[in-house]
Coordinates of C-alpha atoms in Angstrom, one line a residue:
X168 CA 1.2 24.3 19.6
X169 CA -1.2 26.2 22.0
X170 CA -5.0 25.6 21.8
X171 CA -5.4 29.1 20.3
X172 CA -2.8 28.3 17.6
X173 CA -4.6 24.9 17.0
X174 CA -8.1 26.3 16.5
X175 CA -6.7 29.2 14.4
X176 CA -4.9 26.7 12.1
X177 CA -8.1 24.6 11.8
X178 CA -9.9 27.7 10.7
X179 CA -7.1 28.7 8.3
X180 CA -7.3 25.3 6.8
X181 CA -11.0 25.4 6.3
X182 CA -11.6 22.5 8.7
X183 CA -14.3 24.1 10.9
X184 CA -17.7 24.4 9.3
X185 CA -19.7 24.9 12.6
X186 CA -18.8 24.8 16.3
X187 CA -21.3 25.1 19.1
X188 CA -18.9 27.4 21.1
X189 CA -15.4 27.8 19.7
X190 CA -14.1 30.2 22.4
X191 CA -15.2 27.9 25.2
X192 CA -13.7 24.8 23.3
X193 CA -10.4 26.7 22.9
X194 CA -10.3 27.5 26.6
X195 CA -11.0 23.8 27.5
X196 CA -8.3 22.6 25.0
X197 CA -5.8 24.9 26.7
X198 CA -6.2 23.1 30.0
X199 CA -5.0 19.8 28.8
X200 CA -6.1 16.5 27.3
X201 CA -9.7 16.5 26.2
X202 CA -11.7 13.3 25.5
X203 CA -13.6 13.7 22.3
X204 CA -15.4 11.3 20.0
X205 CA -16.1 10.5 16.4
X206 CA -18.7 8.0 15.5
X207 CA -18.6 5.8 12.3
X208 CA -21.3 3.4 11.3
X209 CA -19.9 0.2 9.7
X210 CA -22.4 0.1 6.8
X211 CA -19.7 -1.0 4.3
X212 CA -16.5 -3.1 4.6
X213 CA -14.4 0.0 4.1
X214 CA -14.4 3.8 4.4
X215 CA -13.6 5.8 1.3
X216 CA -11.8 9.1 0.7
X217 CA -15.1 11.0 1.3
X218 CA -15.1 9.8 4.9
X219 CA -11.5 10.9 5.7
X220 CA -11.9 14.5 6.7
X221 CA -13.4 14.0 10.2
X222 CA -11.0 11.0 10.8
X223 CA -8.0 13.2 10.0
X224 CA -9.3 16.0 12.2
X225 CA -9.4 13.3 15.0
X226 CA -5.8 12.6 14.2
X227 CA -4.9 16.3 14.4
X228 CA -6.4 16.5 17.8
X229 CA -4.7 13.3 18.9
X230 CA -1.3 14.7 17.7
X231 CA -2.0 17.7 19.9
X232 CA -2.4 15.4 23.0
X233 CA -6.2 14.9 23.1
X234 CA -7.8 11.5 23.5
X235 CA -10.0 10.2 20.7
X236 CA -12.9 7.9 21.5
X237 CA -13.4 6.2 18.2
X238 CA -17.0 4.8 18.2
X239 CA -17.7 2.2 15.6
X240 CA -21.5 2.2 15.6
X241 CA -22.6 -1.4 15.1
X242 CA -25.8 -0.5 17.1
X243 CA -26.8 2.5 15.1
X244 CA -25.8 0.8 11.8
X245 CA -28.8 -1.5 12.4
X246 CA -31.1 1.6 12.2
X247 CA -29.5 3.8 9.4
X248 CA -28.8 7.5 9.6
X249 CA -31.0 9.5 7.3
X250 CA -28.6 12.4 7.2
X251 CA -27.3 13.1 3.7
X252 CA -29.3 10.2 2.2
X253 CA -32.0 10.4 -0.4
X254 CA -33.6 7.1 0.6
X255 CA -33.6 4.6 3.4
X256 CA -30.3 2.6 3.7
X257 CA -30.4 -1.1 2.9
X258 CA -30.6 -3.1 6.2
X259 CA -27.5 -5.3 6.8
X260 CA -27.4 -8.5 8.8
X261 CA -25.7 -8.5 12.2
X262 CA -22.9 -10.7 10.8
X263 CA -22.2 -8.2 8.0
X264 CA -22.2 -5.3 10.4
X265 CA -19.9 -7.0 12.8
X266 CA -17.4 -8.0 10.0
X267 CA -17.5 -4.4 8.7
X268 CA -16.8 -3.0 12.1
X269 CA -13.7 -5.1 12.6
X270 CA -12.5 -4.2 9.1
X271 CA -12.9 -0.5 9.6
X272 CA -11.2 -0.5 13.0
X273 CA -8.2 -2.3 11.4
X274 CA -8.0 0.3 8.6
X275 CA -8.2 3.2 11.1
X276 CA -5.6 1.8 13.4
X277 CA -3.0 2.5 10.7
X278 CA -4.0 6.1 10.5
X279 CA -3.4 6.7 14.3
X280 CA -0.3 4.5 14.5
X281 CA 2.1 7.4 14.8
X282 CA 0.1 9.3 17.5
X283 CA 1.5 9.5 21.0
X284 CA 0.8 6.6 23.3
X285 CA -1.4 8.6 25.7
X286 CA -3.4 9.9 22.7
X287 CA -4.0 6.5 21.0
X288 CA -7.8 5.9 20.3
X289 CA -10.0 4.2 22.7
X290 CA -12.0 1.8 20.4
X291 CA -15.7 1.6 21.4
X292 CA -18.8 0.1 19.9
X293 CA -22.3 1.4 20.7
X294 CA -23.8 -2.1 20.3
X295 CA -22.5 -2.7 23.8
X296 CA -25.2 -0.4 25.3
X297 CA -27.8 0.0 22.5
X298 CA -28.5 -3.7 21.8
X299 CA -29.7 -4.3 25.3
X300 CA -32.0 -1.2 25.7
X301 CA -35.5 -1.6 27.0
X302 CA -37.6 0.4 24.6
X303 CA -40.2 1.5 27.1
X304 CA -37.5 2.6 29.6
X305 CA -35.6 4.3 26.8
X306 CA -38.6 6.4 25.7
X307 CA -39.5 7.2 29.3
X308 CA -36.0 8.2 30.4
X309 CA -34.5 9.6 27.1
X310 CA -37.3 10.2 24.6
X311 CA -39.1 12.6 27.0
X312 CA -36.3 15.2 26.5
X313 CA -36.8 15.5 22.7
X314 CA -39.1 17.8 20.9
X315 CA -40.5 16.4 17.7
X316 CA -40.9 19.9 16.3
X317 CA -37.3 20.7 16.9
X318 CA -36.1 17.3 15.4
X319 CA -38.1 18.1 12.2
X320 CA -36.5 21.6 12.0
X321 CA -33.1 20.1 11.3
X322 CA -32.0 20.1 7.6
X323 CA -31.3 16.3 7.6
X324 CA -35.0 15.6 8.5
X325 CA -36.5 18.3 6.3
X326 CA -34.8 17.0 3.2
X327 CA -36.0 13.4 3.8
X328 CA -39.6 14.4 4.6
X329 CA -40.0 15.4 1.0
X330 CA -39.2 11.8 -0.1
X331 CA -40.3 9.9 2.9
X332 CA -38.7 9.4 6.3
X333 CA -39.3 6.1 8.0
X334 CA -40.0 5.9 11.8
X335 CA -36.9 3.8 12.3
X336 CA -34.7 6.4 10.8
X337 CA -36.5 9.2 12.8
X338 CA -35.2 7.3 15.9
X339 CA -31.6 7.7 14.8
X340 CA -31.2 11.1 16.3
X341 CA -32.2 9.8 19.7
X342 CA -29.7 7.0 19.6
X343 CA -26.8 9.2 18.5
X344 CA -27.6 11.7 21.2
X345 CA -27.8 8.8 23.7
X346 CA -24.2 7.8 22.6
X347 CA -23.0 11.2 23.5
X348 CA -24.6 11.0 26.9
X349 CA -23.1 7.6 27.6
X350 CA -19.6 8.9 26.6
X351 CA -20.1 12.0 28.6
X352 CA -21.0 9.9 31.7
X353 CA -18.4 7.2 31.3
X354 CA -15.4 9.0 29.8
X355 CA -16.0 12.7 30.5
X356 CA -16.3 13.3 26.7
X357 CA -16.8 17.0 26.1
X358 CA -16.6 17.2 22.3
X359 CA -18.1 15.4 19.3
X360 CA -16.7 15.8 15.8
X361 CA -18.1 14.8 12.5
X362 CA -19.3 15.9 9.1
X363 CA -21.6 18.8 8.8
X364 CA -24.6 16.6 7.9
X365 CA -24.4 15.4 11.5
X366 CA -24.9 18.9 13.0
X367 CA -28.5 18.3 14.0
X368 CA -27.7 15.0 15.7
X369 CA -24.8 16.6 17.5
X370 CA -26.6 19.6 19.0
X371 CA -29.4 17.2 20.0
X372 CA -26.8 15.2 22.0
X373 CA -25.6 18.4 23.7
X374 CA -29.2 19.3 24.6
X375 CA -29.9 15.8 25.9
X376 CA -26.8 15.9 28.2
X377 CA -27.8 19.4 29.4
X378 CA -31.3 18.3 30.3
X379 CA -30.5 14.8 31.5
X380 CA -27.3 15.4 33.4
X381 CA -27.8 18.9 34.7
X382 CA -31.4 19.9 34.8
X383 CA -33.1 16.9 36.5
X384 CA -34.6 17.2 39.9
X385 CA -32.4 15.9 42.5
X386 CA -29.1 17.1 44.0
X387 CA -26.8 15.1 41.8
X388 CA -28.1 16.4 38.5
X389 CA -28.7 20.0 39.2
X390 CA -27.0 22.6 37.2
X391 CA -24.3 24.3 39.3
X392 CA -25.1 27.8 40.5
X393 CA -22.2 29.3 38.6
X394 CA -21.6 32.0 35.9
X395 CA -22.6 31.4 32.3
X396 CA -19.0 31.1 31.4
X397 CA -18.4 28.3 33.9
X398 CA -21.5 26.5 32.8
X399 CA -20.4 26.7 29.1
X400 CA -17.1 25.2 30.2
X401 CA -18.8 22.2 31.8
X402 CA -21.1 21.6 28.8
X403 CA -20.1 19.3 25.9
X404 CA -19.4 20.8 22.5
X405 CA -19.9 19.9 18.8
X406 CA -17.6 20.6 15.9
X407 CA -18.2 19.8 12.3
X408 CA -16.0 19.7 9.2
X409 CA -17.3 20.7 5.8
X410 CA -18.7 18.2 3.3
X411 CA -16.1 18.3 0.6
X412 CA -16.8 18.2 -3.1
X413 CA -14.4 18.5 -6.0
X414 CA -14.3 21.7 -8.2
X415 CA -16.6 20.0 -10.7
X416 CA -19.2 19.4 -8.0
X417 CA -18.7 15.7 -7.5
X418 CA -18.7 14.0 -4.1
X419 CA -15.3 13.5 -2.6
X420 CA -14.0 9.9 -3.0
X421 CA -16.2 9.0 -6.0
X422 CA -15.1 8.4 -9.5
X423 CA -16.7 7.0 -12.7
X424 CA -15.3 3.6 -11.7
X425 CA -16.7 3.8 -8.2
X426 CA -15.6 4.7 -4.7
X427 CA -11.9 5.1 -3.8
X428 CA -11.7 2.9 -0.6
X429 CA -9.0 3.1 2.0
X430 CA -8.9 -0.7 2.2
X431 CA -5.9 -1.8 0.1
X432 CA -7.8 -4.9 -1.0
X433 CA -10.5 -2.8 -2.5
X434 CA -8.4 0.1 -3.9
X435 CA -4.7 -0.6 -4.3
X436 CA -2.3 1.9 -2.8
X437 CA -1.2 2.8 -6.3
X438 CA -4.8 3.6 -7.4
X439 CA -5.3 5.5 -4.1
X440 CA -2.1 7.5 -4.9
X441 CA -3.3 8.2 -8.4
X442 CA -6.7 9.4 -7.2
X443 CA -5.1 12.3 -5.3
X444 CA -2.4 12.8 -8.0
X445 CA -5.1 13.3 -10.6
X446 CA -7.0 16.1 -8.8
X447 CA -7.6 19.3 -10.6
X448 CA -5.5 22.4 -10.4
X449 CA -8.4 24.1 -8.7
X450 CA -8.6 21.5 -5.9
X451 CA -4.9 20.8 -5.1
X452 CA -4.4 23.6 -2.6
X453 CA -7.8 23.0 -0.9
X454 CA -7.0 19.3 -0.6
X455 CA -3.5 20.0 0.8
X456 CA -5.0 22.3 3.4
X457 CA -7.8 20.0 4.4
X458 CA -6.2 16.5 4.3
X459 CA -2.5 16.9 4.6
X460 CA -0.5 17.6 7.8
X461 CA 2.1 19.8 6.0
X462 CA 2.7 23.2 7.5
X463 CA 0.7 26.1 6.1
X464 CA 3.8 27.9 4.8
X465 CA 4.9 24.8 2.9
X466 CA 1.5 24.4 1.3
X467 CA 1.5 28.1 0.2
X468 CA 5.0 27.6 -1.4
X469 CA 4.0 24.4 -3.2
X470 CA 0.9 26.1 -4.7
X471 CA 2.5 29.4 -5.5
X472 CA 2.8 28.5 -9.2
X473 CA 0.1 27.6 -11.6
X474 CA -0.4 25.2 -14.6
X475 CA 2.1 22.4 -15.1
X476 CA 4.1 23.7 -12.0
X477 CA 1.3 22.4 -9.8
X478 CA 2.1 18.8 -10.7
X479 CA 4.7 18.8 -7.9
X480 CA 2.1 19.9 -5.4
X481 CA -0.3 17.1 -6.7
X482 CA 2.5 14.5 -6.3
X483 CA 3.2 15.7 -2.7
X484 CA -0.5 15.5 -1.9
X485 CA -0.8 12.0 -3.3
X486 CA 2.4 10.9 -1.4
X487 CA 1.2 12.4 1.9
X488 CA -2.2 10.9 1.7
X489 CA -0.9 7.4 0.7
X490 CA 1.6 7.6 3.6
X491 CA -1.1 8.6 6.1
X492 CA -3.5 5.8 5.1
X493 CA -1.2 3.0 3.9
X494 CA 2.2 3.8 5.5
X495 CA 5.6 4.9 4.4
X496 CA 6.6 1.8 2.5
X497 CA 3.3 1.7 0.4
X498 CA 3.7 5.5 -0.3
X499 CA 7.3 5.0 -1.5
X500 CA 6.3 2.2 -3.8
X501 CA 3.4 4.0 -5.2
X502 CA 5.5 7.1 -5.9
X503 CA 8.3 5.0 -7.6
X504 CA 5.7 3.2 -9.7
X505 CA 4.1 6.4 -10.8
X506 CA 7.4 7.9 -11.8
X507 CA 8.5 4.9 -13.9
X508 CA 5.0 4.4 -15.3
X509 CA 4.5 7.9 -16.5
X510 CA 8.1 8.5 -17.4
X511 CA 7.7 6.4 -20.6
X512 CA 8.3 2.8 -19.5
X513 CA 5.2 1.5 -17.6
X514 CA 6.2 -2.1 -17.8
X515 CA 9.5 -1.3 -16.0
X516 CA 7.8 -1.2 -12.7
X517 CA 4.5 -3.0 -12.5
X518 CA 4.8 -5.1 -9.4
X519 CA 3.2 -2.5 -7.3
X520 CA 0.4 -1.7 -9.7
X521 CA -3.1 -3.0 -9.1
X522 CA -3.7 -6.4 -10.6
X523 CA -4.9 -9.9 -10.2
X524 CA -4.2 -13.4 -11.6
X525 CA -5.7 -14.8 -14.8
X526 CA -6.0 -18.4 -15.8
X527 CA -3.9 -19.3 -18.8
X528 CA -6.8 -21.6 -20.1
X529 CA -9.0 -18.6 -20.6
X530 CA -6.4 -17.0 -22.9
X531 CA -6.0 -20.2 -25.0
X532 CA -9.6 -19.6 -26.3
X533 CA -9.1 -15.8 -26.5
X534 CA -10.7 -13.1 -24.4
X535 CA -12.3 -10.0 -25.8
X536 CA -10.2 -7.0 -24.8
X537 CA -13.3 -4.9 -23.9
X538 CA -14.3 -7.6 -21.4
X539 CA -10.8 -7.5 -19.8
X540 CA -11.2 -3.7 -19.3
X541 CA -14.5 -4.3 -17.5
X542 CA -13.0 -7.1 -15.4
X543 CA -10.0 -4.9 -14.5
X544 CA -12.4 -2.2 -13.3
X545 CA -10.8 0.3 -15.7
X546 CA -14.2 0.6 -17.5
X547 CA -17.7 0.3 -16.1
X548 CA -19.1 -1.4 -19.1
X549 CA -18.2 -3.0 -22.5
X550 CA -19.6 0.1 -24.3
X551 CA -17.3 2.4 -22.1
X552 CA -14.3 0.2 -23.1
X553 CA -15.2 0.5 -26.7
X554 CA -15.4 4.3 -26.4
X555 CA -12.1 4.3 -24.7
X556 CA -10.5 2.3 -27.5
X557 CA -12.1 4.4 -30.2
X558 CA -10.9 7.6 -28.5
X559 CA -7.3 6.4 -28.5
X560 CA -7.0 6.0 -24.7
X561 CA -6.5 2.2 -24.5
X562 CA -3.1 0.4 -24.5
X563 CA -1.9 -3.2 -24.0
X564 CA 1.7 -3.8 -22.9
X565 CA 2.7 -0.3 -24.0
X566 CA 1.1 -0.5 -27.4
X567 CA -2.0 1.6 -28.4
X568 CA -5.1 -0.4 -29.1
X569 CA -7.1 0.6 -32.1
X570 CA -9.4 -2.5 -32.8
X571 CA -12.4 -2.6 -30.6
X572 CA -13.0 -6.2 -31.5
X573 CA -9.5 -7.3 -30.5
X574 CA -9.1 -10.7 -28.8
X575 CA -6.4 -11.2 -26.3
X576 CA -4.5 -14.6 -26.3
X577 CA -1.3 -16.0 -24.9
X578 CA 0.5 -14.5 -27.9
X579 CA 0.0 -11.1 -26.2
X580 CA 1.8 -12.0 -23.0
X581 CA 5.0 -10.2 -22.0
X582 CA 6.9 -11.8 -19.2
X583 CA 3.7 -13.7 -18.3
X584 CA 1.7 -10.5 -17.9
X585 CA -0.9 -8.3 -19.6
X586 CA -0.6 -4.6 -18.7
X587 CA -3.8 -2.7 -19.6
X588 CA -3.7 1.1 -19.8
X589 CA -6.7 3.5 -19.7
X590 CA -6.0 7.1 -20.4
X591 CA -2.6 8.5 -19.3
X592 CA -2.5 7.4 -15.7
X593 CA -4.5 4.3 -15.0
X594 CA -3.1 0.8 -15.3
X595 CA -4.1 -2.8 -14.4
X596 CA -1.9 -5.9 -14.4
X597 CA -3.1 -9.4 -15.2
X598 CA -0.5 -12.1 -14.2
X599 CA -1.2 -15.3 -16.0
X600 CA -1.0 -18.5 -14.0

């Protein structure tokens, strides 16, 4: 695929929200491998579905032969990015940040596993250069290139000013811009990608590189006396993906039960599969275009029908996403489990369903069913579990539950298990020890 075909496809898929100079970027991509970077702050032990779009854009570029610099920002995680946040993020300990960084890198290594060897990510951590900064020198060398008025003009700052923007968060833009400068200097990085809420930080990084690397006094840093076209070719670029919401206006990757994580210990591959399988008819084509690697023609064919015929497209979306994040085997297992579960015999294939162990001693005394629904994560509260039962959406081992006061005991076990059902497509397995 040529660079023009690549950027054209990105546009057709709806993957480009903003780009600082798309024609110049396309020309540079045409000349060969381009180092680019994506920064991810390890503020939690796992990414969730809402974080995936820029990650999968990075993979698309890698599959086209371009080199991803994956920056896990343990340094910037100590500050907290105000972009897209309504209040200041809770400060984490250094130990928690470091543990999160290791976990996230491990999760993402699976995503890039099938990329060419020469396009495998370079894993970086900005703590390596941020933790040792001298504050006075940083202000003198880097801070002098920033205009406070311009920083305040970006939407991410304007939104937070209404609620309160701390000084420590205000510094975040300088640090992210400095990251881009370091990667430009050390790796020849000429492109930063990310979510559209990062646009202000990205263009600030471009401006810092232009001022610091090209416009300083002295022979080494002077802007070449070339045409505007040549200068644009030398300057770094920024490209953002849209911030995705579902057709009902909810943030991507969030459900009533919480975030849908890509860590299999936090969200099982089966539940991950089901999240995508349960998308609305209005969302399935958009999600296939944005998140899957299927050809455009195949997506158009899958989504040609409407109504119940779209279930095949939803199944393909779920399978492709599960395969990308968790691998072929996990995707095959999730698909097989879904087919047997929703084909009328859920207990026939439960080994791959989300579940945990339950002590037999607890059942001897009896456990309230509503409490088990909360413990399984199928309901957020006991009241929600009661409403589920009253609405006819609860089941135990294939039998409908009608009594909100029901106690579960060892007499309810089947093959040493309890299989809870919530609605039509959500299950949880308790294996009794």
